[in-house]
Each structure stands twice: as structure tokens, then as C-alpha cells.
Tab-separated table of C-alpha atoms and ligand atoms in Angstrom:
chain	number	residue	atom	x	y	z
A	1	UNK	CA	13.234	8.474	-0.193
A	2	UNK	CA	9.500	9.255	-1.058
A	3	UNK	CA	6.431	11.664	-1.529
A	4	UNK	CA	2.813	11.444	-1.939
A	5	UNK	CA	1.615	12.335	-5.697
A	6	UNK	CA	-1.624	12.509	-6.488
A	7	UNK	CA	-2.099	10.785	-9.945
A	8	UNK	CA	-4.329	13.152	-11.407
A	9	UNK	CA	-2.481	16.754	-11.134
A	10	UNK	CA	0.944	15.518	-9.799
A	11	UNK	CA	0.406	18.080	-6.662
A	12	UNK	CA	2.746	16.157	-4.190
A	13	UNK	CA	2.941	16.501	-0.648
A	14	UNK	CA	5.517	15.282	2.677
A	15	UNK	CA	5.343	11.467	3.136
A	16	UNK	CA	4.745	11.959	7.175
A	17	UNK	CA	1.436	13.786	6.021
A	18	UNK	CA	-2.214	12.118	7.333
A	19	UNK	CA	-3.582	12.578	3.871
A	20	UNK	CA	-5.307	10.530	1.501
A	21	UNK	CA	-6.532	12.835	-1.202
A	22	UNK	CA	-4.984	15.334	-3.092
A	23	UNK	CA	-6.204	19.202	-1.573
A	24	UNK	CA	-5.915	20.461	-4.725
A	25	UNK	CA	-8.088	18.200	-7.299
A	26	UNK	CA	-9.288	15.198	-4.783
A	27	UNK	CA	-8.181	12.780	-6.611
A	28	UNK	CA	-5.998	9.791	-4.538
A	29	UNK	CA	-2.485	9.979	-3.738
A	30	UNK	CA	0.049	7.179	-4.517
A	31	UNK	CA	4.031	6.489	-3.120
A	32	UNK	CA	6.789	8.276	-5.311
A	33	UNK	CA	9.804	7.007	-4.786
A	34	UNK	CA	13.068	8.907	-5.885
A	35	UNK	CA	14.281	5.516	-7.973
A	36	UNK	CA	17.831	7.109	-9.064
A	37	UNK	CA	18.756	6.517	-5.081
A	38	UNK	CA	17.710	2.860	-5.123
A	39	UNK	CA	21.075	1.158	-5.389
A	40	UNK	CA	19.706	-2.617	-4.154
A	41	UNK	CA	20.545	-4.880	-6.781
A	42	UNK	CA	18.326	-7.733	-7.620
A	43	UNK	CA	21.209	-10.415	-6.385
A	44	UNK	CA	20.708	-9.193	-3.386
A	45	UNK	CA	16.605	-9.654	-3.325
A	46	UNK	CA	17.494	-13.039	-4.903
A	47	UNK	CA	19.349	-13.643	-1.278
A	48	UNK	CA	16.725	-12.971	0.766
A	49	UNK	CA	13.773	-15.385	1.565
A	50	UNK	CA	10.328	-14.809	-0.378
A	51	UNK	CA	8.598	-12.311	0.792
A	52	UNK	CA	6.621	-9.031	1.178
A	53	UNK	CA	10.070	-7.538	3.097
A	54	UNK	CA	12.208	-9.110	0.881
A	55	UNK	CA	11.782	-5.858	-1.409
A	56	UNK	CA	11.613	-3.027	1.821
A	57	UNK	CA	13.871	-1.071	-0.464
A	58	UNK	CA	11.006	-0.465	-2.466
A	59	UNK	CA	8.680	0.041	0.610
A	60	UNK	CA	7.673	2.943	2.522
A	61	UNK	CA	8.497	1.518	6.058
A	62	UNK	CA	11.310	2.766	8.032
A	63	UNK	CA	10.724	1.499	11.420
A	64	UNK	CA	10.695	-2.523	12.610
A	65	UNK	CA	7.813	-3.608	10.814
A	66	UNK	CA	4.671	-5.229	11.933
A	67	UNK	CA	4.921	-8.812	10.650
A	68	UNK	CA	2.982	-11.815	10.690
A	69	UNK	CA	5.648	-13.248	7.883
A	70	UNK	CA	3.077	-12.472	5.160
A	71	UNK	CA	3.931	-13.370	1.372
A	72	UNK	CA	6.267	-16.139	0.264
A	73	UNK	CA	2.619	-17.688	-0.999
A	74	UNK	CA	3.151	-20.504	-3.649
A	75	UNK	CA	2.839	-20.171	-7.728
A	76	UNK	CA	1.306	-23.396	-8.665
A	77	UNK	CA	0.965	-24.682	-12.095
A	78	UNK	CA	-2.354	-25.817	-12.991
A	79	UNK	CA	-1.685	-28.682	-15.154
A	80	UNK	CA	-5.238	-29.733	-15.081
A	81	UNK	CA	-7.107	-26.938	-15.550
A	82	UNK	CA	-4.618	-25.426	-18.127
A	83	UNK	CA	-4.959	-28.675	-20.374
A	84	UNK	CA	-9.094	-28.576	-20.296
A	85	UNK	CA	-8.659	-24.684	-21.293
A	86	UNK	CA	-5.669	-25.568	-23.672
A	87	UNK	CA	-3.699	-23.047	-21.763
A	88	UNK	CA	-0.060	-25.392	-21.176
A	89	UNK	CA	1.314	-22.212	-18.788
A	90	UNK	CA	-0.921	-21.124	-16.545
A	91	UNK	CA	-0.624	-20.445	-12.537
A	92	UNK	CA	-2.098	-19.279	-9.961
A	93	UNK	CA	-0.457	-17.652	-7.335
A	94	UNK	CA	-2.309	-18.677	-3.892
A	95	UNK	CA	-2.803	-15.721	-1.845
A	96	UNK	CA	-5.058	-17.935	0.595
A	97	UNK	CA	-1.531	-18.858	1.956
A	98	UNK	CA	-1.035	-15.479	3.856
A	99	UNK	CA	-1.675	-15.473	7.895
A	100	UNK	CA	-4.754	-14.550	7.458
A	101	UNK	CA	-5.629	-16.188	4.264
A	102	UNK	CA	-5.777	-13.603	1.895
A	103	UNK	CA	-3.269	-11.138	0.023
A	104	UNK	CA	-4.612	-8.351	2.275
A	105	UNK	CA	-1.810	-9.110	4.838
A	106	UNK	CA	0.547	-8.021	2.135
A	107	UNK	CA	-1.253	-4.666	2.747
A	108	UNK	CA	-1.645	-4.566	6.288
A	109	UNK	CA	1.995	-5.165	7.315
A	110	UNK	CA	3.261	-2.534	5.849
A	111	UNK	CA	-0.066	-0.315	6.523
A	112	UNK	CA	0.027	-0.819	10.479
A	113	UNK	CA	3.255	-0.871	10.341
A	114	UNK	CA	3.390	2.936	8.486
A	115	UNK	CA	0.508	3.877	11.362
A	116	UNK	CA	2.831	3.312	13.435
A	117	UNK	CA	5.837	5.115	12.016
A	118	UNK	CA	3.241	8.195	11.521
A	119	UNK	CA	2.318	7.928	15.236
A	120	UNK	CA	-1.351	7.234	14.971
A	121	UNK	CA	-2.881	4.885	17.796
A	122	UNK	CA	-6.328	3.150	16.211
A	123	UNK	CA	-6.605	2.649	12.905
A	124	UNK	CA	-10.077	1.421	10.640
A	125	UNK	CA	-11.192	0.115	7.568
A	126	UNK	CA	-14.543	-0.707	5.842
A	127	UNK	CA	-14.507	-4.064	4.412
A	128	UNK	CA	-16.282	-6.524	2.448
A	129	UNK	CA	-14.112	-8.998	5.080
A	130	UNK	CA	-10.847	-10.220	4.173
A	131	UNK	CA	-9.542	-6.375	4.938
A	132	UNK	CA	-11.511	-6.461	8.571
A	133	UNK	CA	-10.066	-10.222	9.399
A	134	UNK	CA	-6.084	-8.865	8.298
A	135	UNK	CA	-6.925	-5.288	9.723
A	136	UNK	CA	-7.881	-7.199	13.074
A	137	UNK	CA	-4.630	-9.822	13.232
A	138	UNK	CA	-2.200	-6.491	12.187
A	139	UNK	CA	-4.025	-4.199	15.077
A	140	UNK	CA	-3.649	-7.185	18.017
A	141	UNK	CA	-0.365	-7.493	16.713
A	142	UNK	CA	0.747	-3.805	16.956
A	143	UNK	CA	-1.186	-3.722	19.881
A	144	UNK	CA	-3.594	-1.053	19.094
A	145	UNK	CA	-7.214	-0.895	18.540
A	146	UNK	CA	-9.264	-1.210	15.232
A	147	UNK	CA	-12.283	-0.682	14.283
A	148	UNK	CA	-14.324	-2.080	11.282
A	149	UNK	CA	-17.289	-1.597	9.132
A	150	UNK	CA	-19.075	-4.413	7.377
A	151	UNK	CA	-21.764	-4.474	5.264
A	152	UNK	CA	-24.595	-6.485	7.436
A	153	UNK	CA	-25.879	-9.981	6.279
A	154	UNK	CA	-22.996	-9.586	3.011
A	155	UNK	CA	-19.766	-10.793	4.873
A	156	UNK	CA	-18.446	-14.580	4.952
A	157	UNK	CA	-18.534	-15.900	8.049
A	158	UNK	CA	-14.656	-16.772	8.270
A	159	UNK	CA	-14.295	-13.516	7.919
A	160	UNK	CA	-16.345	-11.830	10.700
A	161	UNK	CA	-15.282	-14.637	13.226
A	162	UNK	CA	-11.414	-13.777	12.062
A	163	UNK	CA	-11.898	-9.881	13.268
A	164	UNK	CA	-14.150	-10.802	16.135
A	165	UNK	CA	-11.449	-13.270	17.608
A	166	UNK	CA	-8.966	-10.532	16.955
A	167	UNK	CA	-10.445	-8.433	18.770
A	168	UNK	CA	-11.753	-5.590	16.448
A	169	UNK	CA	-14.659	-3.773	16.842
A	170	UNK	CA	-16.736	-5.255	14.855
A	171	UNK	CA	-19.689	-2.538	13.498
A	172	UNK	CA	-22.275	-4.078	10.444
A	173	UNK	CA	-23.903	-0.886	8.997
A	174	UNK	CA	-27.551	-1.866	7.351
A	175	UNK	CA	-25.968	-0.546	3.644
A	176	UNK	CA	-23.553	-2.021	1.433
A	177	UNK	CA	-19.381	-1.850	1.361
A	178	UNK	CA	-19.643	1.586	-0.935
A	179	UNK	CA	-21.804	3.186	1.866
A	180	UNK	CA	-19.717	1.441	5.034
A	181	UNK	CA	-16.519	2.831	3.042
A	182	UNK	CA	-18.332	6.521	2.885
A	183	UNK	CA	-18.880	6.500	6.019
A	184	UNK	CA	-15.090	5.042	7.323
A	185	UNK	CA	-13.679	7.833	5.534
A	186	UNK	CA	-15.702	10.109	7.411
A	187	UNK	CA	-15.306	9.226	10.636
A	188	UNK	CA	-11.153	8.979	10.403
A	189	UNK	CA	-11.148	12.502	8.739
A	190	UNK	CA	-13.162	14.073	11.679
A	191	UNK	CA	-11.933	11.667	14.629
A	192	UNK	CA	-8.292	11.081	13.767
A	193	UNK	CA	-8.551	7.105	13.231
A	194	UNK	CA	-5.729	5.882	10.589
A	195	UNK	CA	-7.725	4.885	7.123
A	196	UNK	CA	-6.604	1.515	5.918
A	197	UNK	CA	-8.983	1.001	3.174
A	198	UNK	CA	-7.270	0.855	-0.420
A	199	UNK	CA	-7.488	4.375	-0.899
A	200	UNK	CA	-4.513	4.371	1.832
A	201	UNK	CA	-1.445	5.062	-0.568
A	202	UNK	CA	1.041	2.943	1.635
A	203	UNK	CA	-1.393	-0.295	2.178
A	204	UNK	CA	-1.116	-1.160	-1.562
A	205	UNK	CA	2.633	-0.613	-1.339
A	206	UNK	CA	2.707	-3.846	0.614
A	207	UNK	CA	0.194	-5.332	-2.060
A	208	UNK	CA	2.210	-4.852	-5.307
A	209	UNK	CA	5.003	-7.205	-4.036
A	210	UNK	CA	2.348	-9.634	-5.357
A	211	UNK	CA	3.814	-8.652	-8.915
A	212	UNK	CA	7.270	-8.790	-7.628
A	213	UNK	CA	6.855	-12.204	-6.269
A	214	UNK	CA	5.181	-13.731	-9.309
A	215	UNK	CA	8.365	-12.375	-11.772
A	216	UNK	CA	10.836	-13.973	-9.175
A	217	UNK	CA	8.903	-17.536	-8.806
A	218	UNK	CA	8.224	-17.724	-12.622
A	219	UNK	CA	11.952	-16.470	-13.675
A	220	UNK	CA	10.289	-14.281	-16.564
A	221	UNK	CA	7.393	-11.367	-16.498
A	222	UNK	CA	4.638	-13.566	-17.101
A	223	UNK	CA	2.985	-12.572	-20.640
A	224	UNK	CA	-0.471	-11.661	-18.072
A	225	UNK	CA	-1.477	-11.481	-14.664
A	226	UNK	CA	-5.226	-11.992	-14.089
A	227	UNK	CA	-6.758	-10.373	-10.797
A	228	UNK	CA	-10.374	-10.448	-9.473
A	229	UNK	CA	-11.379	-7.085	-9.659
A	230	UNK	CA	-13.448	-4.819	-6.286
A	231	UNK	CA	-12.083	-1.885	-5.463
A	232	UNK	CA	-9.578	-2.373	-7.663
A	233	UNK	CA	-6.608	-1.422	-5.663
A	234	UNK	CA	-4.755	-4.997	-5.813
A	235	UNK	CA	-4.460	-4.644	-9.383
A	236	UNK	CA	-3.579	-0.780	-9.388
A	237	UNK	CA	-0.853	-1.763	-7.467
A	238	UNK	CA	0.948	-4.448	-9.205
A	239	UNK	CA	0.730	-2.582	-12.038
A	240	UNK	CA	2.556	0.554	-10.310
A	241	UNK	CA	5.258	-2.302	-8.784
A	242	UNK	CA	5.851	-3.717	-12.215
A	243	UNK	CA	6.027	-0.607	-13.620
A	244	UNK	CA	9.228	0.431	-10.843
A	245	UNK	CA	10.904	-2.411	-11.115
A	246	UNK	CA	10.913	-1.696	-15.674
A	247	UNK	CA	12.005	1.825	-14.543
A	248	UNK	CA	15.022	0.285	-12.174
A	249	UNK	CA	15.874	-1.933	-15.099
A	250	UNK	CA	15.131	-5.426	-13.379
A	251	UNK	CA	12.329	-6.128	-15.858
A	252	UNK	CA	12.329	-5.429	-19.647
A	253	UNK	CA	8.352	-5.323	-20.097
A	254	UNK	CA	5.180	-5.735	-18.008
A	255	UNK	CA	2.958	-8.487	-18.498
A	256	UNK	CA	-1.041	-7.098	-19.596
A	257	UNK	CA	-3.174	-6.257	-16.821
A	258	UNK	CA	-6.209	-8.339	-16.635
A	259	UNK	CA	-9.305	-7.356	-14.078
A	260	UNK	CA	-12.471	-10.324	-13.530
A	261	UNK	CA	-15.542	-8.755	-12.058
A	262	UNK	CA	-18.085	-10.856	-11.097
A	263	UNK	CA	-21.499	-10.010	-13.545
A	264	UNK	CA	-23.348	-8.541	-11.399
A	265	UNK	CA	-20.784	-5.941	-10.049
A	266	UNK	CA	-19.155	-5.133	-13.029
A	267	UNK	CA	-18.440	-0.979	-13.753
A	268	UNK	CA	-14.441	-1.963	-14.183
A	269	UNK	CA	-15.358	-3.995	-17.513
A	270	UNK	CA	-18.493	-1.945	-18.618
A	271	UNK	CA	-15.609	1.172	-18.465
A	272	UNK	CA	-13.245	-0.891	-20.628
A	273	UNK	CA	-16.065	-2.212	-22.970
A	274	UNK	CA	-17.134	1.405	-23.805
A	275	UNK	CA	-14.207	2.808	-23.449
A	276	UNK	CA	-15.040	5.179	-20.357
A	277	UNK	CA	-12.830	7.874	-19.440
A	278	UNK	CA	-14.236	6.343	-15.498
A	279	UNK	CA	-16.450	3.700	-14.275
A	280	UNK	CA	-20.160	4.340	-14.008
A	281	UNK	CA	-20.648	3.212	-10.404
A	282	UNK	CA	-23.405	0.443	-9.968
A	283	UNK	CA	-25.667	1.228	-6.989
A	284	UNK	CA	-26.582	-1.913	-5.995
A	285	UNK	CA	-23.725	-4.804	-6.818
A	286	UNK	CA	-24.674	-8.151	-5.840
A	287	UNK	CA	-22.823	-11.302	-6.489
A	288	UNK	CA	-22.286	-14.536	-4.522
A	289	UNK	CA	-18.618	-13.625	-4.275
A	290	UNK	CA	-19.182	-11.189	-1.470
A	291	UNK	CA	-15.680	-9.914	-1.391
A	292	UNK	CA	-16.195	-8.279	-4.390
A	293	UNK	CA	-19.747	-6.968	-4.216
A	294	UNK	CA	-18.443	-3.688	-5.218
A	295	UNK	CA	-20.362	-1.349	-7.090
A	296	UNK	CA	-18.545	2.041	-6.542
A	297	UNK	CA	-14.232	0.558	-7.104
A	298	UNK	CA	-12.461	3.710	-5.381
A	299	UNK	CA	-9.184	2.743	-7.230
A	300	UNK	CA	-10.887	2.711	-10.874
A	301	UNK	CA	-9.140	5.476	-12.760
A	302	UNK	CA	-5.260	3.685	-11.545
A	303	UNK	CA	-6.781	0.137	-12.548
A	304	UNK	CA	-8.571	1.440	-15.912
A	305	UNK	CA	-4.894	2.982	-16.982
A	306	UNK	CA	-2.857	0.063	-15.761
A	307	UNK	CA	-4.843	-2.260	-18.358
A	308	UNK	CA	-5.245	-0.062	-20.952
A	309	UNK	CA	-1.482	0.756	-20.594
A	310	UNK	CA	-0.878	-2.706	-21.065
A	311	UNK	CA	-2.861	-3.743	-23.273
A	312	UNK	CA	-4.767	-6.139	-21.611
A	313	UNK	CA	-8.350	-6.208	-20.771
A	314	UNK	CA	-11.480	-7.080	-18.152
A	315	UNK	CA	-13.829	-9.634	-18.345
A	316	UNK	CA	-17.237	-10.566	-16.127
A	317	UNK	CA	-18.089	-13.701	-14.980
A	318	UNK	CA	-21.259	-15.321	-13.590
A	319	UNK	CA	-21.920	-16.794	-10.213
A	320	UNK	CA	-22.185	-19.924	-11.504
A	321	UNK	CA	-19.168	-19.589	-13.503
A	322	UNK	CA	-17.103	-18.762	-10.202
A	323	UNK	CA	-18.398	-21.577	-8.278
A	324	UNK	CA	-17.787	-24.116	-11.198
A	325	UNK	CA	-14.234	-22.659	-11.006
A	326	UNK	CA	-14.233	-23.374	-7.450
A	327	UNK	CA	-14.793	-26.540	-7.655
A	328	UNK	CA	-12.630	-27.780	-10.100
A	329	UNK	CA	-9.320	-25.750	-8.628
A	330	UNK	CA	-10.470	-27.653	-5.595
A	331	UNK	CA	-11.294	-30.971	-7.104
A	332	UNK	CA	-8.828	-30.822	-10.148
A	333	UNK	CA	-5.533	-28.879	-8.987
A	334	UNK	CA	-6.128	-29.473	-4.704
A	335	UNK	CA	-6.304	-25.528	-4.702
A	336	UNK	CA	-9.195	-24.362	-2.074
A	337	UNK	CA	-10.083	-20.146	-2.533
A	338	UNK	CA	-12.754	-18.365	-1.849
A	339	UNK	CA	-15.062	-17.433	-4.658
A	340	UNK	CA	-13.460	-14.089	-5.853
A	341	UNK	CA	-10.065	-15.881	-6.403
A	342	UNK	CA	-12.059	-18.610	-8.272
A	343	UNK	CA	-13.061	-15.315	-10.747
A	344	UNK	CA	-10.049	-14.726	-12.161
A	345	UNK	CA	-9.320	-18.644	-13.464
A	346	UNK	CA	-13.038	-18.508	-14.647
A	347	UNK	CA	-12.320	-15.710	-16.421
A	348	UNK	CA	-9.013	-16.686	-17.979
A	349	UNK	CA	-10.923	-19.802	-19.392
A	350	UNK	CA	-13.572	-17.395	-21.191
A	351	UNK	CA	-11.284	-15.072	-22.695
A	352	UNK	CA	-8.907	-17.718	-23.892
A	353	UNK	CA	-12.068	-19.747	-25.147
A	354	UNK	CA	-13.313	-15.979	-26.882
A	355	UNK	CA	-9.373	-16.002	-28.779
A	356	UNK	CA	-8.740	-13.036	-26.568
A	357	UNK	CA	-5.809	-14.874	-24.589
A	358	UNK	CA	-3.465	-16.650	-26.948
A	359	UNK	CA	-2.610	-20.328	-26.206
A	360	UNK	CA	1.215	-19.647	-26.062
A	361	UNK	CA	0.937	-17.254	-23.590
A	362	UNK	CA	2.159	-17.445	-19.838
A	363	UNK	CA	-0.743	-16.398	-17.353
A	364	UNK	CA	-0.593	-15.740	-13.579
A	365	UNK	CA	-3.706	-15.916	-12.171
A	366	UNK	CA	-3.856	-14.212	-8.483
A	367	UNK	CA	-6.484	-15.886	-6.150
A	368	UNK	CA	-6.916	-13.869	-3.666
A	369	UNK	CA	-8.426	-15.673	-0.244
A	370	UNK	CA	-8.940	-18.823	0.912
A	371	UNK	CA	-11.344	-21.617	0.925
A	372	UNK	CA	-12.118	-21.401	4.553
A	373	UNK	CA	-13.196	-17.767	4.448
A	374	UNK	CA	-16.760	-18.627	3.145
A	375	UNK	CA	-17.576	-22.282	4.371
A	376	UNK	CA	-21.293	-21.250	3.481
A	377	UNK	CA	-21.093	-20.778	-0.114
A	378	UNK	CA	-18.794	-24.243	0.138
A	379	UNK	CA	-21.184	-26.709	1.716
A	380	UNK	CA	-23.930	-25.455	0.053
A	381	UNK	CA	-22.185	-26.826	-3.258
A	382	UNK	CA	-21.449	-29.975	-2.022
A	383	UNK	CA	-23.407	-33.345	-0.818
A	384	UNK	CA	-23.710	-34.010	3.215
A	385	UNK	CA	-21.142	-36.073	4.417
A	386	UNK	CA	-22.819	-40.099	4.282
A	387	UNK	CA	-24.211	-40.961	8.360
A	388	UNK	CA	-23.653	-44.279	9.217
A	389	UNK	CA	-23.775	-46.759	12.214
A	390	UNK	CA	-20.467	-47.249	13.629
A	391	UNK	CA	-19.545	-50.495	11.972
A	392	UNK	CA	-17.516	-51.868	9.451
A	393	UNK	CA	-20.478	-53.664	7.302
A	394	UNK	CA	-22.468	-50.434	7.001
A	395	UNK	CA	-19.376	-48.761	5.939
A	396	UNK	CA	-18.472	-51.096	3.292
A	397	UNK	CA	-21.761	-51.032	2.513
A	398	UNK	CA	-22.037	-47.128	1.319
A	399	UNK	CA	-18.613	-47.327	-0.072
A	400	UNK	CA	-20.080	-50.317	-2.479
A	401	UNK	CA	-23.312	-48.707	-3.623
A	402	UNK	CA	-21.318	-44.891	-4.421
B	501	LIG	C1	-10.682	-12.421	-1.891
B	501	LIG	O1	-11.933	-6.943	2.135
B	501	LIG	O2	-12.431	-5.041	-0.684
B	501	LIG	O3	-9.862	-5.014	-6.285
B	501	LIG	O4	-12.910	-5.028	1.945
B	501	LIG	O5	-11.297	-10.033	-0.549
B	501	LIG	O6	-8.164	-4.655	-4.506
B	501	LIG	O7	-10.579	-4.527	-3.962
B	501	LIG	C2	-11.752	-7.284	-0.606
B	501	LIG	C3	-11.412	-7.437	-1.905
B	501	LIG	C4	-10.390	-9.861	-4.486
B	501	LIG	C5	-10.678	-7.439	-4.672
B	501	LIG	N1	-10.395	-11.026	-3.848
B	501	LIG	O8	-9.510	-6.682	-4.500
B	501	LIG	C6	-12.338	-6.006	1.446
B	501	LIG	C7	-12.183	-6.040	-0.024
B	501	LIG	C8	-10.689	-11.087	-2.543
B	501	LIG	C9	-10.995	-9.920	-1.842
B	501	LIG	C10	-10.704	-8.679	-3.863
B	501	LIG	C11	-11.032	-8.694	-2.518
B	501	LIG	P1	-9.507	-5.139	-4.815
């Protein structure tokens, strides 16, 4: 049993409505559930294999869901990489692992799957990529059409080849994600399409089992979880999961919320910086880590209160930072993301080198897509493979000299 409360005035409205603002101050809605009639019992989760629809009590979806067997992605300690930074327990949590490599399918199964249940027949998003590529697999899969916007010449290619072989329409507007999402929102409010951006209340339902995921791997609520930070829905979310299951009584505190922005698309940490009531939006946010090239975050007020609330914090962190991060999750811990994921490691090892993150403490880092998404940004890091002839003395011969 649920409603739709906005999280400004607490208006709340029937969960079978198409809405995804409130009518009465515009601000966005998110999933109340009535938690007194959640009986589940945590034994029973414990039974159940890992993943997103291990915890459907605490999801919106009534129907058979739409499933590509998302979550279940592994917590891996980084023994390496937590040594360099002098950090003994700190994961990540590899959201590259989902069907379509990033934590978006956590979203989309139980977002296509809730189109569904509400009866609506195409559904759309605006995307920096990953949420076009899981928006595409979850659409073929339902069997309905979708349609996304991208912004042109700013997507990884994995990414646009992943909705094109699904079978979206595929539209590039010549403006960036905060425009493409404008104009999204428009077009499902006057033609009817089903929104599946993050301002879509039940999407990030299926996201915050992230949270859940990470407390049941670990065996403890990790002291912080650290998420790269666009539109700031993933970490709204896990922050509103956490903060059920301390309601229900299955966790006795919530770890701090930590947001990494890349520096050049940064209004998340300027807010917390100055202490902003809301995020100045940047107009034109540009980063190599194209997934979150967002200069307008649409789910800034939720993500703003879930750190403050907390007590934890946001830090930026360069390109080159990210890529350096890249490379040694890849070459140190065998762990291949995309560049956003690589943000929130990078930015765990400034704030612990700053003194803000204490040594003791246990840190989840989420990393959000996989390696394969941006193959550009990869190869133009790394050396061309060695050509040889096709014998063995040339190839003993390049193996000697490197
Ligand atoms: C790899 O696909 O916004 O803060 O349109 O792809 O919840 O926006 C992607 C975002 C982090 C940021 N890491 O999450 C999109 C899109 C990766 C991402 C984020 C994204 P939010």
C-alpha cells in the first residue's frame, strides 16, 4: 500500500495517477508507503536470491514484472586501492554488472514494469546514455516502443549502439541533457508517452535497492556510501531506501551520504560548500565523464537533504582525476567502469587524503556503468596494441625489448 507525496508540501495524490509533479507547489513526487502494513521480515529477504525483487515488498509493482534479472551486482573489496589511500575497508559495489551495464536497470525494471501496470503503451526518457541503452532493453522486452533523447556529439558510443540495437528511437537534439530533458517532459505531458527520466517517482524505487543490497553483502550499514553525482536521483534514492528500512527497524543508522561531481559540472557540491538552500544550475556542464555532464540535477533538493541529513558531504573531481581512477580500478583491483563510476573512488581518495573521511571508516563506493560503455575515452588512455609479423622471433622479440 502506497501514495505519491510530493516532498515539498506533502500534497499526496492516488498511486495509479500519470503525474510527476505536485499540482499544488511543482515540486516532485516520491513513493509513500504505509510501512505499519509491511509484515516481511528480513529472514525472509535473507532467503531469497540477491536482487532488485528480492525486496518487491518494498516496491511499487503489483503485476509480473519486467525483468532482465537486474541487481545481484558484486561488492568487491579494493585491497589495492584502499592500502595506497590508507582506507583498509573500502568497496565498490559494481553496477557495470547489470544487463545492461549500469545500475539504471535497477530503475527500469520496475519503471516499465509500473508503465505497464498503469496501462501506458510507449514510454521515453532523455538521457546522457546509460538511461536510453536500459530504457531500450526494458521497452523490447515489454514489447512496447521507446523513444529517446540524447544530447548530440555528448553520448558514449556503447551507449547509443545499446538503444539503437534495441530498437529505440533514437533522437540527438543539437543542446545538452538539461535541454533534451526539457523538452522529454514536454512532449509526454502533451502526447501521453510514460516519463522515465529520474523525476519518475517509481524508477528510483527500483534504484534504492542499491542501498539495500550493499547493507545485506557487507552484513553492517556501511559507515558511507559514495555515489557519482548527475541528476542526482541514484543517490536521492538510497537515501529514501535506507531511510525505510531504519523506520521498519532492519537497520539501526544510515551510513553518510556522499555525492562526486565531476569539476566541471558541479552545482550539487557548490550547494553544499555554501550552504544553498538549492543548487545554482550551471548552464553549460562539460566533463569527460559524459554521463554526468549535468548542469541543471532535477533531483537536487532530495540529494542536498539526504547528505546534509547524514552528515556527509560532496566533493568535485577533475577529469584527470577520474581517468587516473580508471585506470588503476582497472589495472590495480581488475574492476573496468566507465568514467562517472571511476568519480566516486577518486573522490573518496581526496576527501580521505583532506581528513574529511576517517581511516577506520567502512566506505561503499557505487560505480555506476561499465567499462565498455565508453571504449573512446578508454583507448585514447592507453598505448596501441604492438603489430607484428606472424612469427615467433618477432614476437619474442617485442616481448624482450618492453
Ligand atoms: C554511469 O543516463 O543521467 O545522479 O541519462 O550514467 O542519478 O543522475 C546517467 C547518470 C552516474 C548519475 N553514473 O546518476 C542518464 C543519466 C553513471 C550514469 C550517473 C549516471 P544520477
Amino acid at each position: 500500500m502506497y501514495r505519491l507525496t510530493c516532498v515539498n508540501c506533502g500534497e499526496s495524490y492516488r498511486p495509479d495517477e500519470i503525474i510527476y509533479t505536485c499540482r499544488s507547489c511543482g515540486h516532485l513526487l516520491a513513493v509513500e508507503y504505509d510501512l505499519d502494513s509491511i509484515t516481511v521480515q528480513r529472514e525472509v529477504w535473507n532467503h531469497r536470491p540477491l536482487s532488485v525483487w528480492r525486496y518487491r515488498e518494498l516496491l511499487p509493482v503489483t503485476i509480473p514484472p519486467v525483468t532482465l534479472h537486474e541487481g545481484g551486482t558484486p561488492l568487491y573489496h579494493l585491497e589495492r586501492i584502499g592500502k595506497e589511500i590508507g582506507l583498509p575497508h573500502l568497496y565498490a559495489k559494481h553496477e557495470g554488472m547489470n544487463p545492461t551495464g549500469s545500475f539504471k536497470d535497477r530503475g527500469m525494471t520496475v519503471g516499465v514494469s509500473m508503465a505497464l501496470q498503469l496501462g501506458k503503451t510507449t514510454v521515453a526518457c532523455a538521457s546522457t546514455g546509460n538511461t536510453s541503452a536500459s530504457l531500450a532493453a526494458y521497452a523490447a522486452k515489454a514489447g512496447i516502443p521507446a523513444v529517446v533523447l540524447l544530447p548530440a556529439g555528448k553520448v558514449a558510443l556503447g551507449k547509443v549502439a545499446q538503444a539503437l540495437m534495441h530498437g529505440a528511437k533514437v533522437i540527438s537534439i543539437r543542446g545538452n541533457f538539461d535541454r533534451a530533458l526539457e523538452m522529454t517532459q514536454e512532449l509526454c505531458l502533451s502526447h501521453g508517452l510514460y516519463l522515465l527520466n529520474s523525476i519518475n517517482p517509481f524508477r528510483l524505487e527500483g534504484q534504492k535497492t542499491i542501498g539495500f543490497e550493499a547493507v545485506d553483502q557487507l552484513g553492517e550499514v556501511p559507515d558511507r556510501l559514495v555515489l557519482p553525482v548527475g541528476n542526482a536521483g541514484n543517490i536521492s534514492a538510497v537515501h529514501k531506501g535506507l531511510s525505510e528500512l531504519l523506520a521498519l527497524g532492519f537497520i539501526d543508522r544510515l551510513p553518510m551520504m556522499t555525492g562526486i561531481q565531476a569539476a566541471g559540472s558541479s552545482p550539487v557540491v557548490r550547494a553544499i560548500r555554501q550552504g544553498l538552500p538549492e543548487v545554482v544550475p550551471e548552464r553549460s556542464p562539460e566533463t569527460i565523464a559524459t554521463a554526468i555532464r549535468i548542469g541543471a540535477p532535477v533531483n537536487a533538493e532530495k540529494a542536498l537533504a539526504a547528505i546534509r541529513k547524514t552528515g556527509g558531504t560532496a566533493e568535485m573531481v577533475t577529469d584527470e582525476e577520474i581517468l587516473a581512477m580508471q585506470r588503476d580500478l582497472a589495472r590495480k583491483e581488475g574492476i573496468g567502469v566507465e568514467p562517472a563510476s571511476a568519480a566516486s573512488v577518486a573522490g573518496v581518495r581526496k576527501l580521505t587524503e583532506a581528513g574529511v573521511i576517517d581511516r577506520t571508516e567502512r566506505v561503499v563506493c557505487v560505480v555506476t556503468g561499465h567499462l565498455l560503455k565508453d571504449p573512446e575515452t578508454v583507448i585514447r588512455q592507453c598505448e596501441a596494441p604492438t603489430e607484428i609479423d606472424a612469427d615467433l622471433r618477432s614476437l619474442l622479440s617485442v616481448l624482450q625489448s618492453s
